Amino acid sequence: MDVAEFEACWHAHLRRVSAYAERHVGRDASYDVAASTFLTAWRTWDAVPAEPLPWLIAVARGHVRNHLRSHRRRAGLEQRLRLLDDATPSATDAGTTAAERSDALAVLAAMPDGEREALLLVAWEGLTTEQAAEVLGCRPGTLRMRLHRARARIEATTPLPLIRSTP
């Protein structure tokens, strides 16, 4: 175990792992998810790949699922809207109106989980399609199809500059 390598990984990726967790479980629980993710990394450091971010987000995703299952935090559309709202920039920061922001969150919340997660990993987490596919445990082609479907839903509903991104 190389402590310096682990510390470098921690400093380089803690913010992104925490942001990922916050989007799913809220600010308070995101600290626990991030800590658990890096504890897993510490304990299994030899299994962490050279490019650790997709691996860390995949581990965080597992901790998020465990957290949600044990605390039953997500109970439908209202809960998802609240969490997404907490994680998005304010309307003035995003250069968009509050109504557009609300519409964007409603479209995201109404998407199937796989499509929404694919879109958010690429657009908000900044992962490549290959990295996002690794996080979700699917092929890059499958992820690209999910992205296509998610973007088609967005285009069919309303123009939403808040969540558009090119992979």
PDB file of C-alpha atoms in Angstrom:
ATOM      1  CA  MET A   1       0.000   0.000   0.000  1.00  0.00           C
ATOM      2  CA  ASP A   2       1.446   3.330  -1.079  1.00  0.00           C
ATOM      3  CA  VAL A   3       0.062   5.956   1.308  1.00  0.00           C
ATOM      4  CA  ALA A   4       1.202   8.829  -0.910  1.00  0.00           C
ATOM      5  CA  GLU A   5      -0.676   7.375  -3.899  1.00  0.00           C
ATOM      6  CA  PHE A   6      -3.811   6.939  -1.806  1.00  0.00           C
ATOM      7  CA  GLU A   7      -3.588  10.507  -0.497  1.00  0.00           C
ATOM      8  CA  ALA A   8      -3.137  11.806  -4.038  1.00  0.00           C
ATOM      9  CA  CYS A   9      -6.205   9.840  -5.120  1.00  0.00           C
ATOM     10  CA  TRP A  10      -8.181  11.192  -2.160  1.00  0.00           C
ATOM     11  CA  HIS A  11      -7.290  14.796  -2.926  1.00  0.00           C
ATOM     12  CA  ALA A  12      -7.883  14.389  -6.651  1.00  0.00           C
ATOM     13  CA  HIS A  13     -11.279  12.665  -6.478  1.00  0.00           C
ATOM     14  CA  LEU A  14     -12.973  13.318  -3.128  1.00  0.00           C
ATOM     15  CA  ARG A  15     -14.958  16.289  -4.409  1.00  0.00           C
ATOM     16  CA  ARG A  16     -16.340  14.439  -7.430  1.00  0.00           C
ATOM     17  CA  VAL A  17     -17.222  11.321  -5.441  1.00  0.00           C
ATOM     18  CA  SER A  18     -18.941  13.484  -2.808  1.00  0.00           C
ATOM     19  CA  ALA A  19     -20.856  15.400  -5.472  1.00  0.00           C
ATOM     20  CA  TYR A  20     -21.995  12.131  -7.014  1.00  0.00           C
ATOM     21  CA  ALA A  21     -23.180  10.868  -3.626  1.00  0.00           C
ATOM     22  CA  GLU A  22     -24.858  14.158  -2.739  1.00  0.00           C
ATOM     23  CA  ARG A  23     -26.984  13.986  -5.850  1.00  0.00           C
ATOM     24  CA  HIS A  24     -28.333  10.628  -4.717  1.00  0.00           C
ATOM     25  CA  VAL A  25     -28.567  10.772  -0.934  1.00  0.00           C
ATOM     26  CA  GLY A  26     -28.388  14.439   0.058  1.00  0.00           C
ATOM     27  CA  ARG A  27     -25.592  16.461   1.601  1.00  0.00           C
ATOM     28  CA  ASP A  28     -25.508  14.901   5.083  1.00  0.00           C
ATOM     29  CA  ALA A  29     -25.386  11.284   3.934  1.00  0.00           C
ATOM     30  CA  SER A  30     -22.985  12.072   1.067  1.00  0.00           C
ATOM     31  CA  TYR A  31     -20.125  12.426   3.555  1.00  0.00           C
ATOM     32  CA  ASP A  32     -20.760   8.894   4.829  1.00  0.00           C
ATOM     33  CA  VAL A  33     -20.950   7.499   1.290  1.00  0.00           C
ATOM     34  CA  ALA A  34     -17.699   9.251   0.292  1.00  0.00           C
ATOM     35  CA  ALA A  35     -15.950   8.058   3.447  1.00  0.00           C
ATOM     36  CA  SER A  36     -17.138   4.490   2.860  1.00  0.00           C
ATOM     37  CA  THR A  37     -16.000   4.679  -0.752  1.00  0.00           C
ATOM     38  CA  PHE A  38     -12.482   5.721   0.195  1.00  0.00           C
ATOM     39  CA  LEU A  39     -12.378   3.204   3.032  1.00  0.00           C
ATOM     40  CA  THR A  40     -13.156   0.525   0.442  1.00  0.00           C
ATOM     41  CA  ALA A  41     -10.386   1.947  -1.747  1.00  0.00           C
ATOM     42  CA  TRP A  42      -7.956   1.895   1.198  1.00  0.00           C
ATOM     43  CA  ARG A  43      -8.795  -1.705   2.055  1.00  0.00           C
ATOM     44  CA  THR A  44      -8.560  -2.903  -1.545  1.00  0.00           C
ATOM     45  CA  TRP A  45      -5.921  -0.535  -2.883  1.00  0.00           C
ATOM     46  CA  ASP A  46      -4.350  -3.219  -5.062  1.00  0.00           C
ATOM     47  CA  ALA A  47      -7.669  -3.560  -6.948  1.00  0.00           C
ATOM     48  CA  VAL A  48      -7.939   0.162  -7.708  1.00  0.00           C
ATOM     49  CA  PRO A  49      -7.061   0.775 -11.374  1.00  0.00           C
ATOM     50  CA  ALA A  50      -4.612   3.389 -12.625  1.00  0.00           C
ATOM     51  CA  GLU A  51      -7.556   5.648 -13.590  1.00  0.00           C
ATOM     52  CA  PRO A  52      -9.451   5.455 -10.273  1.00  0.00           C
ATOM     53  CA  LEU A  53     -12.431   7.816 -10.820  1.00  0.00           C
ATOM     54  CA  PRO A  54     -14.774   5.391 -12.622  1.00  0.00           C
ATOM     55  CA  TRP A  55     -13.911   2.684 -10.092  1.00  0.00           C
ATOM     56  CA  LEU A  56     -14.509   5.062  -7.181  1.00  0.00           C
ATOM     57  CA  ILE A  57     -17.861   6.171  -8.574  1.00  0.00           C
ATOM     58  CA  ALA A  58     -18.851   2.536  -9.122  1.00  0.00           C
ATOM     59  CA  VAL A  59     -17.978   1.797  -5.479  1.00  0.00           C
ATOM     60  CA  ALA A  60     -19.835   4.933  -4.360  1.00  0.00           C
ATOM     61  CA  ARG A  61     -22.811   3.773  -6.395  1.00  0.00           C
ATOM     62  CA  GLY A  62     -22.871   0.535  -4.395  1.00  0.00           C
ATOM     63  CA  HIS A  63     -22.700   2.448  -1.112  1.00  0.00           C
ATOM     64  CA  VAL A  64     -25.482   4.730  -2.320  1.00  0.00           C
ATOM     65  CA  ARG A  65     -27.675   1.707  -3.094  1.00  0.00           C
ATOM     66  CA  ASN A  66     -26.997   0.246   0.341  1.00  0.00           C
ATOM     67  CA  HIS A  67     -27.827   3.551   1.996  1.00  0.00           C
ATOM     68  CA  LEU A  68     -31.050   3.989   0.052  1.00  0.00           C
ATOM     69  CA  ARG A  69     -32.137   0.425   0.703  1.00  0.00           C
ATOM     70  CA  SER A  70     -31.527   0.612   4.455  1.00  0.00           C
ATOM     71  CA  HIS A  71     -33.119   4.042   4.972  1.00  0.00           C
ATOM     72  CA  ARG A  72     -35.793   3.936   2.217  1.00  0.00           C
ATOM     73  CA  ARG A  73     -34.985   7.528   1.283  1.00  0.00           C
ATOM     74  CA  ARG A  74     -36.336   7.568  -2.206  1.00  0.00           C
ATOM     75  CA  ALA A  75     -40.100   7.357  -2.387  1.00  0.00           C
ATOM     76  CA  GLY A  76     -41.042   8.450  -5.894  1.00  0.00           C
ATOM     77  CA  LEU A  77     -40.942  11.601  -7.938  1.00  0.00           C
ATOM     78  CA  GLU A  78     -41.091  14.140  -5.113  1.00  0.00           C
ATOM     79  CA  GLN A  79     -37.992  12.749  -3.411  1.00  0.00           C
ATOM     80  CA  ARG A  80     -35.992  12.593  -6.647  1.00  0.00           C
ATOM     81  CA  LEU A  81     -36.950  16.186  -7.470  1.00  0.00           C
ATOM     82  CA  ARG A  82     -35.733  17.392  -4.074  1.00  0.00           C
ATOM     83  CA  LEU A  83     -32.370  15.650  -4.393  1.00  0.00           C
ATOM     84  CA  LEU A  84     -31.826  16.843  -7.953  1.00  0.00           C
ATOM     85  CA  ASP A  85     -32.813  20.357  -6.939  1.00  0.00           C
ATOM     86  CA  ASP A  86     -30.234  20.360  -4.128  1.00  0.00           C
ATOM     87  CA  ALA A  87     -27.482  19.297  -6.533  1.00  0.00           C
ATOM     88  CA  THR A  88     -28.147  21.755  -9.363  1.00  0.00           C
ATOM     89  CA  PRO A  89     -26.776  25.271  -9.558  1.00  0.00           C
ATOM     90  CA  SER A  90     -29.161  28.089  -8.782  1.00  0.00           C
ATOM     91  CA  ALA A  91     -31.149  29.562 -11.660  1.00  0.00           C
ATOM     92  CA  THR A  92     -29.059  32.730 -11.688  1.00  0.00           C
ATOM     93  CA  ASP A  93     -25.816  30.722 -11.750  1.00  0.00           C
ATOM     94  CA  ALA A  94     -27.055  28.588 -14.614  1.00  0.00           C
ATOM     95  CA  GLY A  95     -28.265  31.614 -16.567  1.00  0.00           C
ATOM     96  CA  THR A  96     -31.750  30.201 -16.847  1.00  0.00           C
ATOM     97  CA  THR A  97     -35.114  30.948 -15.332  1.00  0.00           C
ATOM     98  CA  ALA A  98     -36.582  29.176 -12.352  1.00  0.00           C
ATOM     99  CA  ALA A  99     -39.317  27.729 -14.560  1.00  0.00           C
ATOM    100  CA  GLU A 100     -36.776  26.224 -16.966  1.00  0.00           C
ATOM    101  CA  ARG A 101     -34.859  24.786 -14.037  1.00  0.00           C
ATOM    102  CA  SER A 102     -38.012  23.260 -12.607  1.00  0.00           C
ATOM    103  CA  ASP A 103     -38.901  21.805 -16.018  1.00  0.00           C
ATOM    104  CA  ALA A 104     -35.398  20.344 -16.353  1.00  0.00           C
ATOM    105  CA  LEU A 105     -35.631  18.683 -12.951  1.00  0.00           C
ATOM    106  CA  ALA A 106     -39.069  17.299 -13.729  1.00  0.00           C
ATOM    107  CA  VAL A 107     -37.814  15.791 -17.001  1.00  0.00           C
ATOM    108  CA  LEU A 108     -34.797  14.266 -15.226  1.00  0.00           C
ATOM    109  CA  ALA A 109     -36.910  12.875 -12.412  1.00  0.00           C
ATOM    110  CA  ALA A 110     -39.387  11.315 -14.845  1.00  0.00           C
ATOM    111  CA  MET A 111     -36.671   9.500 -16.834  1.00  0.00           C
ATOM    112  CA  PRO A 112     -35.994   5.820 -16.250  1.00  0.00           C
ATOM    113  CA  ASP A 113     -33.131   5.408 -13.771  1.00  0.00           C
ATOM    114  CA  GLY A 114     -30.683   4.001 -16.342  1.00  0.00           C
ATOM    115  CA  GLU A 115     -31.153   6.874 -18.771  1.00  0.00           C
ATOM    116  CA  ARG A 116     -30.991   9.552 -16.077  1.00  0.00           C
ATOM    117  CA  GLU A 117     -27.874   8.038 -14.508  1.00  0.00           C
ATOM    118  CA  ALA A 118     -26.134   7.768 -17.899  1.00  0.00           C
ATOM    119  CA  LEU A 119     -26.915  11.407 -18.682  1.00  0.00           C
ATOM    120  CA  LEU A 120     -25.811  12.693 -15.295  1.00  0.00           C
ATOM    121  CA  LEU A 121     -22.567  10.710 -15.267  1.00  0.00           C
ATOM    122  CA  VAL A 122     -21.589  12.190 -18.635  1.00  0.00           C
ATOM    123  CA  ALA A 123     -23.070  15.701 -18.320  1.00  0.00           C
ATOM    124  CA  TRP A 124     -22.531  16.446 -14.618  1.00  0.00           C
ATOM    125  CA  GLU A 125     -19.707  14.150 -13.555  1.00  0.00           C
ATOM    126  CA  GLY A 126     -17.754  14.742 -16.766  1.00  0.00           C
ATOM    127  CA  LEU A 127     -17.041  11.070 -17.420  1.00  0.00           C
ATOM    128  CA  THR A 128     -16.459   9.763 -20.918  1.00  0.00           C
ATOM    129  CA  THR A 129     -18.974   7.299 -22.288  1.00  0.00           C
ATOM    130  CA  GLU A 130     -16.470   4.498 -21.677  1.00  0.00           C
ATOM    131  CA  GLN A 131     -15.953   5.548 -18.048  1.00  0.00           C
ATOM    132  CA  ALA A 132     -19.692   5.954 -17.441  1.00  0.00           C
ATOM    133  CA  ALA A 133     -20.315   2.524 -18.972  1.00  0.00           C
ATOM    134  CA  GLU A 134     -17.740   1.070 -16.570  1.00  0.00           C
ATOM    135  CA  VAL A 135     -19.483   2.736 -13.611  1.00  0.00           C
ATOM    136  CA  LEU A 136     -22.874   1.358 -14.655  1.00  0.00           C
ATOM    137  CA  GLY A 137     -21.491  -2.068 -15.541  1.00  0.00           C
ATOM    138  CA  CYS A 138     -22.649  -1.987 -19.158  1.00  0.00           C
ATOM    139  CA  ARG A 139     -21.099  -1.777 -22.610  1.00  0.00           C
ATOM    140  CA  PRO A 140     -20.220   1.639 -24.078  1.00  0.00           C
ATOM    141  CA  GLY A 141     -22.733   1.000 -26.872  1.00  0.00           C
ATOM    142  CA  THR A 142     -25.483   0.414 -24.312  1.00  0.00           C
ATOM    143  CA  LEU A 143     -24.542   3.612 -22.534  1.00  0.00           C
ATOM    144  CA  ARG A 144     -24.598   5.576 -25.794  1.00  0.00           C
ATOM    145  CA  MET A 145     -28.111   4.232 -26.463  1.00  0.00           C
ATOM    146  CA  ARG A 146     -29.231   5.336 -22.984  1.00  0.00           C
ATOM    147  CA  LEU A 147     -27.753   8.780 -23.626  1.00  0.00           C
ATOM    148  CA  HIS A 148     -29.514   8.972 -26.974  1.00  0.00           C
ATOM    149  CA  ARG A 149     -32.853   8.050 -25.407  1.00  0.00           C
ATOM    150  CA  ALA A 150     -32.366  10.499 -22.540  1.00  0.00           C
ATOM    151  CA  ARG A 151     -31.528  13.330 -24.916  1.00  0.00           C
ATOM    152  CA  ALA A 152     -34.475  12.425 -27.140  1.00  0.00           C
ATOM    153  CA  ARG A 153     -36.782  12.683 -24.105  1.00  0.00           C
ATOM    154  CA  ILE A 154     -35.339  16.075 -23.316  1.00  0.00           C
ATOM    155  CA  GLU A 155     -35.701  17.336 -26.883  1.00  0.00           C
ATOM    156  CA  ALA A 156     -39.272  16.045 -27.050  1.00  0.00           C
ATOM    157  CA  THR A 157     -40.198  17.833 -23.834  1.00  0.00           C
ATOM    158  CA  THR A 158     -38.471  21.212 -23.931  1.00  0.00           C
ATOM    159  CA  PRO A 159     -35.101  22.765 -24.765  1.00  0.00           C
ATOM    160  CA  LEU A 160     -33.034  22.470 -21.593  1.00  0.00           C
ATOM    161  CA  PRO A 161     -29.588  24.064 -21.782  1.00  0.00           C
ATOM    162  CA  LEU A 162     -29.046  23.186 -18.117  1.00  0.00           C
ATOM    163  CA  ILE A 163     -28.362  19.512 -18.786  1.00  0.00           C
ATOM    164  CA  ARG A 164     -27.146  19.370 -22.365  1.00  0.00           C
ATOM    165  CA  SER A 165     -23.647  18.119 -22.865  1.00  0.00           C
ATOM    166  CA  THR A 166     -21.559  16.516 -25.550  1.00  0.00           C
ATOM    167  CA  PRO A 167     -19.693  13.382 -24.471  1.00  0.00           C
TER     168      PRO A 167
END
